[in-house]
JSON list of C-alpha atoms in Angstrom, two decimals:
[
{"chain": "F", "resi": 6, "resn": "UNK", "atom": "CA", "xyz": [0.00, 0.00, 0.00]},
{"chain": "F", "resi": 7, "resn": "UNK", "atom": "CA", "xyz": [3.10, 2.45, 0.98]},
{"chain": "F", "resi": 8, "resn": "UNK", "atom": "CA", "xyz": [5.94, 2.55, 2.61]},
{"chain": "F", "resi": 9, "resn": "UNK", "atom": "CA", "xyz": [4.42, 3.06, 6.08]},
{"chain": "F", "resi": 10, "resn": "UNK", "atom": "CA", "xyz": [3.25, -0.30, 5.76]},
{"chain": "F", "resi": 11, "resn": "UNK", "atom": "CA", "xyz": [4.23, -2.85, 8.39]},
{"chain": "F", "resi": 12, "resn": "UNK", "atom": "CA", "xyz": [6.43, -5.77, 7.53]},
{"chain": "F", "resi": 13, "resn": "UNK", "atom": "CA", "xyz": [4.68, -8.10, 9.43]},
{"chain": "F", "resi": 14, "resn": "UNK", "atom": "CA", "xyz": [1.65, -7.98, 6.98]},
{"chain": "F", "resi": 15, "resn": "UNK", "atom": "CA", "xyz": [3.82, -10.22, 4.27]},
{"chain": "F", "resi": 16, "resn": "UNK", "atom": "CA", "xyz": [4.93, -12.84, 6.32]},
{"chain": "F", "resi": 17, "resn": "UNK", "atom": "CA", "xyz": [1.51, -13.66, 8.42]},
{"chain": "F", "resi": 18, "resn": "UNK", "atom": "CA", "xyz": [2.88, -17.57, 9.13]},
{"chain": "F", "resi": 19, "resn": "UNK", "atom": "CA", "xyz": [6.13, -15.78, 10.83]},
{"chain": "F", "resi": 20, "resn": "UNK", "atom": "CA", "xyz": [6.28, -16.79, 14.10]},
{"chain": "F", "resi": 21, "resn": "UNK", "atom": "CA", "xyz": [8.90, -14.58, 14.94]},
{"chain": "F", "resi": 22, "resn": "UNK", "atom": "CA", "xyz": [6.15, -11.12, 15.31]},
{"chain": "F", "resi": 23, "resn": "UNK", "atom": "CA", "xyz": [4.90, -12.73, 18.41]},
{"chain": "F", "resi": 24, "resn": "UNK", "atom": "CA", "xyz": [7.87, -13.71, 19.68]},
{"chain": "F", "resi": 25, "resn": "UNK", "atom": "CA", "xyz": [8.91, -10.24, 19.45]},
{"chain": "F", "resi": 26, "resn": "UNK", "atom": "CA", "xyz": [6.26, -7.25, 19.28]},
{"chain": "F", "resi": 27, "resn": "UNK", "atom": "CA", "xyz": [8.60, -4.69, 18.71]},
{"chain": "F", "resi": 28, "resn": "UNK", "atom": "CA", "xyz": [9.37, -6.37, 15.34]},
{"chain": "F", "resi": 29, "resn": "UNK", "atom": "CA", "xyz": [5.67, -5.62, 14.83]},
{"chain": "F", "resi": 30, "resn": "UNK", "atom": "CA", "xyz": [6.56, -1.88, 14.18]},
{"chain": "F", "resi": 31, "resn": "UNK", "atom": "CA", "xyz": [8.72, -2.66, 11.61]},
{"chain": "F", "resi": 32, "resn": "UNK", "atom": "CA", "xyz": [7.81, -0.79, 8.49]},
{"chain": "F", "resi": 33, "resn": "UNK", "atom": "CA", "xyz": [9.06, -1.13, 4.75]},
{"chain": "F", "resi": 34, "resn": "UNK", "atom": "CA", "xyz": [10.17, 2.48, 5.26]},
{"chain": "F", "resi": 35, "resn": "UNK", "atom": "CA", "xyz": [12.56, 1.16, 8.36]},
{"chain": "F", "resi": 36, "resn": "UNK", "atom": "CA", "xyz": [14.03, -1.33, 5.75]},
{"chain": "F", "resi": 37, "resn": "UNK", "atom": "CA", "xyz": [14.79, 0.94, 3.45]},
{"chain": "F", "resi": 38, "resn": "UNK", "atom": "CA", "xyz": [16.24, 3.90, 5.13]},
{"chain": "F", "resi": 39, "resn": "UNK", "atom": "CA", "xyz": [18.47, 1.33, 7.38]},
{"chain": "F", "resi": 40, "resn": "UNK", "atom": "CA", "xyz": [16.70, 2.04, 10.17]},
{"chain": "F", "resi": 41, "resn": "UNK", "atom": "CA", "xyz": [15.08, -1.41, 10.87]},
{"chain": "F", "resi": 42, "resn": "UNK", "atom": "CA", "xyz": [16.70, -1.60, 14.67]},
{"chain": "F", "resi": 43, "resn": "UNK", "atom": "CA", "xyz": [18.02, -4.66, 13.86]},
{"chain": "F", "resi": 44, "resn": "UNK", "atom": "CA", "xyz": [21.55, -5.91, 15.86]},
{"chain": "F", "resi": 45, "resn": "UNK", "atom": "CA", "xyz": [23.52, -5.90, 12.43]},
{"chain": "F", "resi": 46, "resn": "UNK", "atom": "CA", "xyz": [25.99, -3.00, 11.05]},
{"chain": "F", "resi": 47, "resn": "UNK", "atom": "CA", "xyz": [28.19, -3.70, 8.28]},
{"chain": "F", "resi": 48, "resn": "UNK", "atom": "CA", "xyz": [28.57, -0.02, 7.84]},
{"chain": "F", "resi": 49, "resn": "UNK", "atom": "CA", "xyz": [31.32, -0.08, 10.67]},
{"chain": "F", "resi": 50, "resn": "UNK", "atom": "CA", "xyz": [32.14, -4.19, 10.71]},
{"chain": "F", "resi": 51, "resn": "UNK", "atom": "CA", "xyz": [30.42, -4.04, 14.31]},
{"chain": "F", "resi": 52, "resn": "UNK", "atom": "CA", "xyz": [28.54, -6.79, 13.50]},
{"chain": "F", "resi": 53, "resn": "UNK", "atom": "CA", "xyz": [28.07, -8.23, 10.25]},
{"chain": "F", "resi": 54, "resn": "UNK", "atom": "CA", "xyz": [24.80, -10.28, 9.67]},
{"chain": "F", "resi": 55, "resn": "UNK", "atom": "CA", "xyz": [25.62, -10.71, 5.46]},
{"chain": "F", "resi": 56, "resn": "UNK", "atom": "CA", "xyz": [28.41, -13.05, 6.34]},
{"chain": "F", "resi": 57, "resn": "UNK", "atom": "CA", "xyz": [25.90, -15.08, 9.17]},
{"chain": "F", "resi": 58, "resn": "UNK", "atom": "CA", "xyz": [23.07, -14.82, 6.24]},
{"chain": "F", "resi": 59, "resn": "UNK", "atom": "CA", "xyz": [25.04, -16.01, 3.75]},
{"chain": "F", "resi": 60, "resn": "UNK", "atom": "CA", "xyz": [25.46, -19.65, 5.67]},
{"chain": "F", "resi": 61, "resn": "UNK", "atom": "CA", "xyz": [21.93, -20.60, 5.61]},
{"chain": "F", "resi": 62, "resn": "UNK", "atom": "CA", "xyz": [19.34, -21.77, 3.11]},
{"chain": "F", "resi": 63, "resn": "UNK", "atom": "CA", "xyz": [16.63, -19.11, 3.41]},
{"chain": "F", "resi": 64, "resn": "UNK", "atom": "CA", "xyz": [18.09, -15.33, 3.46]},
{"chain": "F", "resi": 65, "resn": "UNK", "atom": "CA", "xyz": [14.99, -13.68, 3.82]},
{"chain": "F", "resi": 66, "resn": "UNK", "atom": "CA", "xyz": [14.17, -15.82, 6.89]},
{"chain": "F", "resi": 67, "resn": "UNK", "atom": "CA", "xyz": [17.27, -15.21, 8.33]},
{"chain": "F", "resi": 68, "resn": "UNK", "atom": "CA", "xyz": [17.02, -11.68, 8.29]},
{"chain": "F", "resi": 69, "resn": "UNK", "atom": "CA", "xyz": [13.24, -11.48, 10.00]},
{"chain": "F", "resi": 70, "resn": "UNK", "atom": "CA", "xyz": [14.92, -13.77, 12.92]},
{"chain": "F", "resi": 71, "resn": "UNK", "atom": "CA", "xyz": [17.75, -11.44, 13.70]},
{"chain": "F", "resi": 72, "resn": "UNK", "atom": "CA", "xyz": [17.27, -9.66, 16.98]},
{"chain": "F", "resi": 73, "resn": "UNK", "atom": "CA", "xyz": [16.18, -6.26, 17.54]},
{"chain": "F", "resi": 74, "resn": "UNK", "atom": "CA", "xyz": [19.03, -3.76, 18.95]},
{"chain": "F", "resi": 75, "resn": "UNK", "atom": "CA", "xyz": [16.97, -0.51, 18.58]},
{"chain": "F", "resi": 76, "resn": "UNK", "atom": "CA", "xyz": [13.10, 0.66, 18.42]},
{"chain": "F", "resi": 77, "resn": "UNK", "atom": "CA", "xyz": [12.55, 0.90, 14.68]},
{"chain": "F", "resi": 78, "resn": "UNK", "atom": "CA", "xyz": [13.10, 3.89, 12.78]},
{"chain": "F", "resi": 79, "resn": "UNK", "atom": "CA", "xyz": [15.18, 5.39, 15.77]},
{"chain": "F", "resi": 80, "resn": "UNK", "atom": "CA", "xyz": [18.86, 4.20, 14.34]},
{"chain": "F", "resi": 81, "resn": "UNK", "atom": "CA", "xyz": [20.65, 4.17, 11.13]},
{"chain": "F", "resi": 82, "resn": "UNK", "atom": "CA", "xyz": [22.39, 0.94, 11.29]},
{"chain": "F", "resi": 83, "resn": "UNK", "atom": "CA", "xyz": [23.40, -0.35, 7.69]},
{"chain": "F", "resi": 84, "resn": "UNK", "atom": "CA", "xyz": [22.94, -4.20, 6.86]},
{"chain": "F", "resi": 85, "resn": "UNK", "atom": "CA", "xyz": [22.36, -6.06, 3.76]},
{"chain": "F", "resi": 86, "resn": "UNK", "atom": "CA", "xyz": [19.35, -8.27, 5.82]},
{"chain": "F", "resi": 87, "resn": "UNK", "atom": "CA", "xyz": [17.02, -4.97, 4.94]},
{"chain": "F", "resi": 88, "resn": "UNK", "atom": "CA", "xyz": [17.00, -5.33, 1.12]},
{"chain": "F", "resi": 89, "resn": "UNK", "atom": "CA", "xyz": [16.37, -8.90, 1.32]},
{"chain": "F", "resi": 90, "resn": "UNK", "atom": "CA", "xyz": [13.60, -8.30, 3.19]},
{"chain": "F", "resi": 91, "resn": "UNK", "atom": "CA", "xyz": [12.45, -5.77, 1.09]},
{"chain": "F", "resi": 92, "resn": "UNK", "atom": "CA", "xyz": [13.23, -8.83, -1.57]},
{"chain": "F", "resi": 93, "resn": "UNK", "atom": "CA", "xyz": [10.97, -11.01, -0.03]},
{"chain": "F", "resi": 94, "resn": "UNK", "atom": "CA", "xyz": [8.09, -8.38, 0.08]},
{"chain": "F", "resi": 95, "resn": "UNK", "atom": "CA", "xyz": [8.40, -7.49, -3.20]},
{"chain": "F", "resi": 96, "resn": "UNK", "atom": "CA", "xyz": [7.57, -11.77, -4.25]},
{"chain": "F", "resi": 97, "resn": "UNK", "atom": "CA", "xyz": [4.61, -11.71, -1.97]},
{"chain": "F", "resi": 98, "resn": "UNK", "atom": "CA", "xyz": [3.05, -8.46, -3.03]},
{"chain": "F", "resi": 99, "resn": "UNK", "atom": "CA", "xyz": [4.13, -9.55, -6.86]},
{"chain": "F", "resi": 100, "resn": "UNK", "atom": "CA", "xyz": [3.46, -12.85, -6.73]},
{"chain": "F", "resi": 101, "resn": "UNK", "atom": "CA", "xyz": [6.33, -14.02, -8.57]},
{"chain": "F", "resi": 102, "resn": "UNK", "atom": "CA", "xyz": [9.82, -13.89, -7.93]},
{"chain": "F", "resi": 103, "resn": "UNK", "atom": "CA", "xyz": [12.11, -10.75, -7.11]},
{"chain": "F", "resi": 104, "resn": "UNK", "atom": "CA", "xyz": [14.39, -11.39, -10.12]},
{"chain": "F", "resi": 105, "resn": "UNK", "atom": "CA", "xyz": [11.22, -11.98, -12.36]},
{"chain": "F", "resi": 106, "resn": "UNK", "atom": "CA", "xyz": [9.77, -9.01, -11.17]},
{"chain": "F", "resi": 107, "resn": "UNK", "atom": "CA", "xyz": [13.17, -6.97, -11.73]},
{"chain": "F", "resi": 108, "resn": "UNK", "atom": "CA", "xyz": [13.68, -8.61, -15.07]},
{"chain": "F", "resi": 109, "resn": "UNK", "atom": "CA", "xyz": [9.63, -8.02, -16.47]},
{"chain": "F", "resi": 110, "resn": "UNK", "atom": "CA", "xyz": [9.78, -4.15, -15.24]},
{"chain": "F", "resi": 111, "resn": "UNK", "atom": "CA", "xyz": [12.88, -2.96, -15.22]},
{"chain": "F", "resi": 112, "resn": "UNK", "atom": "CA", "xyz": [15.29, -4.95, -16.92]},
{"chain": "F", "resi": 113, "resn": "UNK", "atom": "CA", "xyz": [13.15, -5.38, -20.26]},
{"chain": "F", "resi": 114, "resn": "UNK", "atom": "CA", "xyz": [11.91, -1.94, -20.45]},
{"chain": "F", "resi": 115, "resn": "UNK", "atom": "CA", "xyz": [15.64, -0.33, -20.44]},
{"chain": "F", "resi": 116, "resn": "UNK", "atom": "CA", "xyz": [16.67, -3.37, -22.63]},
{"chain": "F", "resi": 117, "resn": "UNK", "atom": "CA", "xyz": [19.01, -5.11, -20.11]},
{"chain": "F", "resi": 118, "resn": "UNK", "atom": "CA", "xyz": [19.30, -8.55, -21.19]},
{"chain": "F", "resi": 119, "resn": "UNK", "atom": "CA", "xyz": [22.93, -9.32, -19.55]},
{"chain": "F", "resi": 120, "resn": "UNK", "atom": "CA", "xyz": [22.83, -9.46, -15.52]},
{"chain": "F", "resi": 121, "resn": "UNK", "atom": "CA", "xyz": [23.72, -12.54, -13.58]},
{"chain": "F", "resi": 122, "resn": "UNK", "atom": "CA", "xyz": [21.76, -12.52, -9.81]},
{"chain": "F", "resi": 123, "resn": "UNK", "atom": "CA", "xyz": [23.45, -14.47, -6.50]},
{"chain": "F", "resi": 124, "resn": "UNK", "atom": "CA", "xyz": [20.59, -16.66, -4.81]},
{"chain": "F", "resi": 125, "resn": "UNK", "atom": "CA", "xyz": [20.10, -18.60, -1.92]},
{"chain": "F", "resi": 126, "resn": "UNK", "atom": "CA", "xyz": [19.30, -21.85, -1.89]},
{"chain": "F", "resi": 127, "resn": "UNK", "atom": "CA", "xyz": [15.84, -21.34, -1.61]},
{"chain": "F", "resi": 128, "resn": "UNK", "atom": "CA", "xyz": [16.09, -19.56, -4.89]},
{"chain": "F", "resi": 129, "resn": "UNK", "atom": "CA", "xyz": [15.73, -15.96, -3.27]},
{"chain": "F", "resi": 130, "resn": "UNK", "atom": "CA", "xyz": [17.43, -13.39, -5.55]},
{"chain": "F", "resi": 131, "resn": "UNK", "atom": "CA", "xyz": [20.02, -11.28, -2.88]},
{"chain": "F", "resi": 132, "resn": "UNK", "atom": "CA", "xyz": [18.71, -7.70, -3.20]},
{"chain": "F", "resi": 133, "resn": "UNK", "atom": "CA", "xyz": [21.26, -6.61, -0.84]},
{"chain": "F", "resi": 134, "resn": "UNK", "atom": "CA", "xyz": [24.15, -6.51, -3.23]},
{"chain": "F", "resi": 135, "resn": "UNK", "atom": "CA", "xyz": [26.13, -9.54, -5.41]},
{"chain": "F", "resi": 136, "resn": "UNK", "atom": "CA", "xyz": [24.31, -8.67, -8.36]},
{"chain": "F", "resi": 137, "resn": "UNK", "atom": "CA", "xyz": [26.63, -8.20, -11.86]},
{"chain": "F", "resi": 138, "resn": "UNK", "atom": "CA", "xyz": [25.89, -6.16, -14.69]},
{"chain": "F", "resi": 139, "resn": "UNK", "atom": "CA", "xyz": [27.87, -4.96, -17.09]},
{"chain": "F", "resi": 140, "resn": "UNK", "atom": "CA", "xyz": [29.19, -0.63, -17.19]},
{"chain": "F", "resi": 141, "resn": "UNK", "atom": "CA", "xyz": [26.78, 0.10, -20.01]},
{"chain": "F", "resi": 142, "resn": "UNK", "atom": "CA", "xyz": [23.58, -1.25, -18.43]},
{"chain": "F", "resi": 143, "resn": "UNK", "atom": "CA", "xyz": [23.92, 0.33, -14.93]},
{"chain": "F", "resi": 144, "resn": "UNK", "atom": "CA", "xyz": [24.48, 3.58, -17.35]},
{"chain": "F", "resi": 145, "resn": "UNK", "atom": "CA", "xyz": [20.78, 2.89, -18.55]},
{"chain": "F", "resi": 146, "resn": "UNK", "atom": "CA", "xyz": [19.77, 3.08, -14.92]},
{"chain": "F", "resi": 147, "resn": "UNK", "atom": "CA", "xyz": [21.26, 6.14, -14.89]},
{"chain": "F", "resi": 148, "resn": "UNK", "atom": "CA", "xyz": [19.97, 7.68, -17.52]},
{"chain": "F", "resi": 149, "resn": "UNK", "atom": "CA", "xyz": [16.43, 6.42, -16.09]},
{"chain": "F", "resi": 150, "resn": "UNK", "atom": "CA", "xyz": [17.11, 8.49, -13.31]},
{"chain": "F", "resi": 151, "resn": "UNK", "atom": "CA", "xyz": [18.34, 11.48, -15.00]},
{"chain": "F", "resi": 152, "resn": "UNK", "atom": "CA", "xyz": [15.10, 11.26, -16.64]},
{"chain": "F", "resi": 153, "resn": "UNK", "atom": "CA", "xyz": [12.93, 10.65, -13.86]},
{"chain": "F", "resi": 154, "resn": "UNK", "atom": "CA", "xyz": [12.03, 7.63, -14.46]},
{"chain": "F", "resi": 155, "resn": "UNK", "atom": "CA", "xyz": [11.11, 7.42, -18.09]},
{"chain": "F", "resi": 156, "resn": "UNK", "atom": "CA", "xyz": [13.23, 5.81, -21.10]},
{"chain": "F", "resi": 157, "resn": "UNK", "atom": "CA", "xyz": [11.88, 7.21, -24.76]},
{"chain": "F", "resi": 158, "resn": "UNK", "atom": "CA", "xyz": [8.71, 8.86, -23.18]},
{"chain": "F", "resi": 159, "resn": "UNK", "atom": "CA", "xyz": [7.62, 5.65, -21.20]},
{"chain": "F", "resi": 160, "resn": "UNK", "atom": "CA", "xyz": [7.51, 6.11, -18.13]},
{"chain": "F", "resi": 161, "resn": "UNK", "atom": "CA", "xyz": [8.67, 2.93, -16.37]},
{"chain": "F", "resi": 162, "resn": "UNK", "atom": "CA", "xyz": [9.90, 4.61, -12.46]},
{"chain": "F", "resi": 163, "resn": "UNK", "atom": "CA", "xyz": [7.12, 7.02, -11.06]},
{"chain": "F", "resi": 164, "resn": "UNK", "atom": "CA", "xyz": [8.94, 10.22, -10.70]},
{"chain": "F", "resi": 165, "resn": "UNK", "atom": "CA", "xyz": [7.22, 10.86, -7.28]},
{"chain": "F", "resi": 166, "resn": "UNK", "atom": "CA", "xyz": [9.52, 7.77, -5.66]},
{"chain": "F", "resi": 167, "resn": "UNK", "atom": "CA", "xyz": [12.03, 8.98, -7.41]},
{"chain": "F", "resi": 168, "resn": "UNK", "atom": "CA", "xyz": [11.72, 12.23, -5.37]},
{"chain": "F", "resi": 169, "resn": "UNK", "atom": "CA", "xyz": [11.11, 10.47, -2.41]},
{"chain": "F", "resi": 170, "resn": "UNK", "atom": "CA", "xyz": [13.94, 7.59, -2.61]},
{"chain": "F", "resi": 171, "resn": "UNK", "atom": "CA", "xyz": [16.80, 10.12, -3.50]},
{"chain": "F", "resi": 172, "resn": "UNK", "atom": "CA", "xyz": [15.86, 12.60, -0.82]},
{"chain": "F", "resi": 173, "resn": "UNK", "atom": "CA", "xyz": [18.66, 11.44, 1.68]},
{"chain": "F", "resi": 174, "resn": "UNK", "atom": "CA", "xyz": [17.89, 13.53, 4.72]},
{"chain": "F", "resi": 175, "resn": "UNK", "atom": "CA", "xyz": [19.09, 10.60, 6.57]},
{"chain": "F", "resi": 176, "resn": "UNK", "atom": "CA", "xyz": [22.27, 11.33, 8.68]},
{"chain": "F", "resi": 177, "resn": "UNK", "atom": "CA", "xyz": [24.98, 8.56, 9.21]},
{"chain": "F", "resi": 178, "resn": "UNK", "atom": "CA", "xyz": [26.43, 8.69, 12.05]},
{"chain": "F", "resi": 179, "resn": "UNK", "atom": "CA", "xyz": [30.08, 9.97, 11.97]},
{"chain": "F", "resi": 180, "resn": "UNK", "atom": "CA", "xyz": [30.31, 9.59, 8.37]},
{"chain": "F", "resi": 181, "resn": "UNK", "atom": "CA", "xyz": [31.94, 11.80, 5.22]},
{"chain": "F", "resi": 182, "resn": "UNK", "atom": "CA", "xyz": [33.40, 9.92, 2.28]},
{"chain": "F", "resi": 183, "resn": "UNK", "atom": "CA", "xyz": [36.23, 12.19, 2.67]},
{"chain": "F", "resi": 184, "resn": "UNK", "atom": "CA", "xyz": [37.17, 9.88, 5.25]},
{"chain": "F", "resi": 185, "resn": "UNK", "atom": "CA", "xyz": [37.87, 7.49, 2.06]},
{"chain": "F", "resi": 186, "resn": "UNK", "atom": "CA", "xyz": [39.78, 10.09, 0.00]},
{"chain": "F", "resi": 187, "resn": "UNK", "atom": "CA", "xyz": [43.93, 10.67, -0.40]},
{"chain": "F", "resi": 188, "resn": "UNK", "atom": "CA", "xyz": [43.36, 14.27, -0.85]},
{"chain": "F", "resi": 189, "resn": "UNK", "atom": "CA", "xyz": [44.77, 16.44, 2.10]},
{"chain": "F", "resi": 190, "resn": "UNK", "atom": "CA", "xyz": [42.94, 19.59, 1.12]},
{"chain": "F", "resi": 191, "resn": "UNK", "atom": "CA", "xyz": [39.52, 18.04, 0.92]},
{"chain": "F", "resi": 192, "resn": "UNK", "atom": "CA", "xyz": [37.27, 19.22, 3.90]},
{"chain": "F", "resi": 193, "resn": "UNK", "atom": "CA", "xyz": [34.73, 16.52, 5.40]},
{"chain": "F", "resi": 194, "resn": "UNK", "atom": "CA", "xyz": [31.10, 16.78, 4.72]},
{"chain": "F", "resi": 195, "resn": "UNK", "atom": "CA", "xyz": [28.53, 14.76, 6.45]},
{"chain": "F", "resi": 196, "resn": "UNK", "atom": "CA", "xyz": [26.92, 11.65, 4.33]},
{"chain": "F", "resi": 197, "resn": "UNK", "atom": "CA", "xyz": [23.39, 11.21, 4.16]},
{"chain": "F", "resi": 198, "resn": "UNK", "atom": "CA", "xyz": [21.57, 8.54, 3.49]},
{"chain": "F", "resi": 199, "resn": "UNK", "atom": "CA", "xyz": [18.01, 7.58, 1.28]},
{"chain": "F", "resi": 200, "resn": "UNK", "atom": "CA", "xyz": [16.07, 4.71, 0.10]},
{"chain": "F", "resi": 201, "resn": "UNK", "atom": "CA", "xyz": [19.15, 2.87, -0.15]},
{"chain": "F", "resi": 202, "resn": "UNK", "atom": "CA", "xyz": [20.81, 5.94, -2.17]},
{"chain": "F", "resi": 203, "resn": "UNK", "atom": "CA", "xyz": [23.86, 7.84, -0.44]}
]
């Protein structure tokens, strides 16, 4: 319905909601501005859940098991467990796969026919990185961007999510890519964070 929408509603057979209630206020914004309050950062190697994930057979399960650290959508804690959540949603609200889904409306629109996806072994495609595709292509998604979400006049991306998804109002905590750079004349800025966009 929107991004205000509890995660909980997807996975109704999930024990783990009544084993912890606070999970209950978990929304599919929380997952994708990194704020889930999940006990996972990989943004500072405090704790890395990918690695943990990557060991079992059903990723998105995984992820809705790990404990809570925080109240939701209190902390910006970064993890790769939130976008394969967000995966998982995406095949129950879709019906169909997250890679079919990717491939049938965005992928074929921009004419991307080259990509290779990492999966579990339950055949969950990781939306939390691992994904190949070649210089050219991620150009297209570019472009789409640029445009705000059309390619040749269709529109394929609504424009309003656009908006919304590249906002990043979002601080991280003690963060400037400057941090990152060789230059010694380069002042630090603070690094904000989206809908999974820096």
């Amino acid at each position: 319905k929107n991004v205000k929408q509890p995660i909980y509603t997807f996975f109704p057979t999930e024990n783990i909601f009544t084993a912890d209630t606070l999970k209950k206020q978990i929304t599919i914004e929380n997952l994708l501005e990194m704020r889930s309050g999940f006990d996972c950062n990989e943004w500072d190697d405090s704790k890395d859940c990918e690695a943990e994930m990557e060991k079992t057979t059903d990723w998105v399960k995984f992820s809705l098991s790990i404990p809570l650290k925080n109240k939701p959508g209190t902390t910006w804690a970064y993890t790769s467990c939130n976008p394969m959540i967000i995966g998982g949603i995406i095949e129950k609200a879709a019906g169909m796969p997250v890679t079919q889904f990717a491939d049938k409306h965005l992928f074929a629109p921009l004419g991307i026919t080259k990509y290779r996806w990492t999966t579990d072994p339950s055949g969950h495609g990781m939306t939390g990185g691992s994904f190949y595709i070649r210089p050219i292509d991620m150009l297209q998604i570019g472009q789409l961007v640029l445009n705000n979400g059309k390619k040749g006049g269709r529109r394929i991306i609504s424009e309003k999510w656009l908006k919304n998804s590249t906002r990043c109002n979002i601080p991280i905590p003690g963060s400037s890519f400057v941090q990152m750079s060789r230059s010694a004349v380069a002042i630090p800025q603070p690094t904000y964070y989206g809908y999974y966009w820096y």
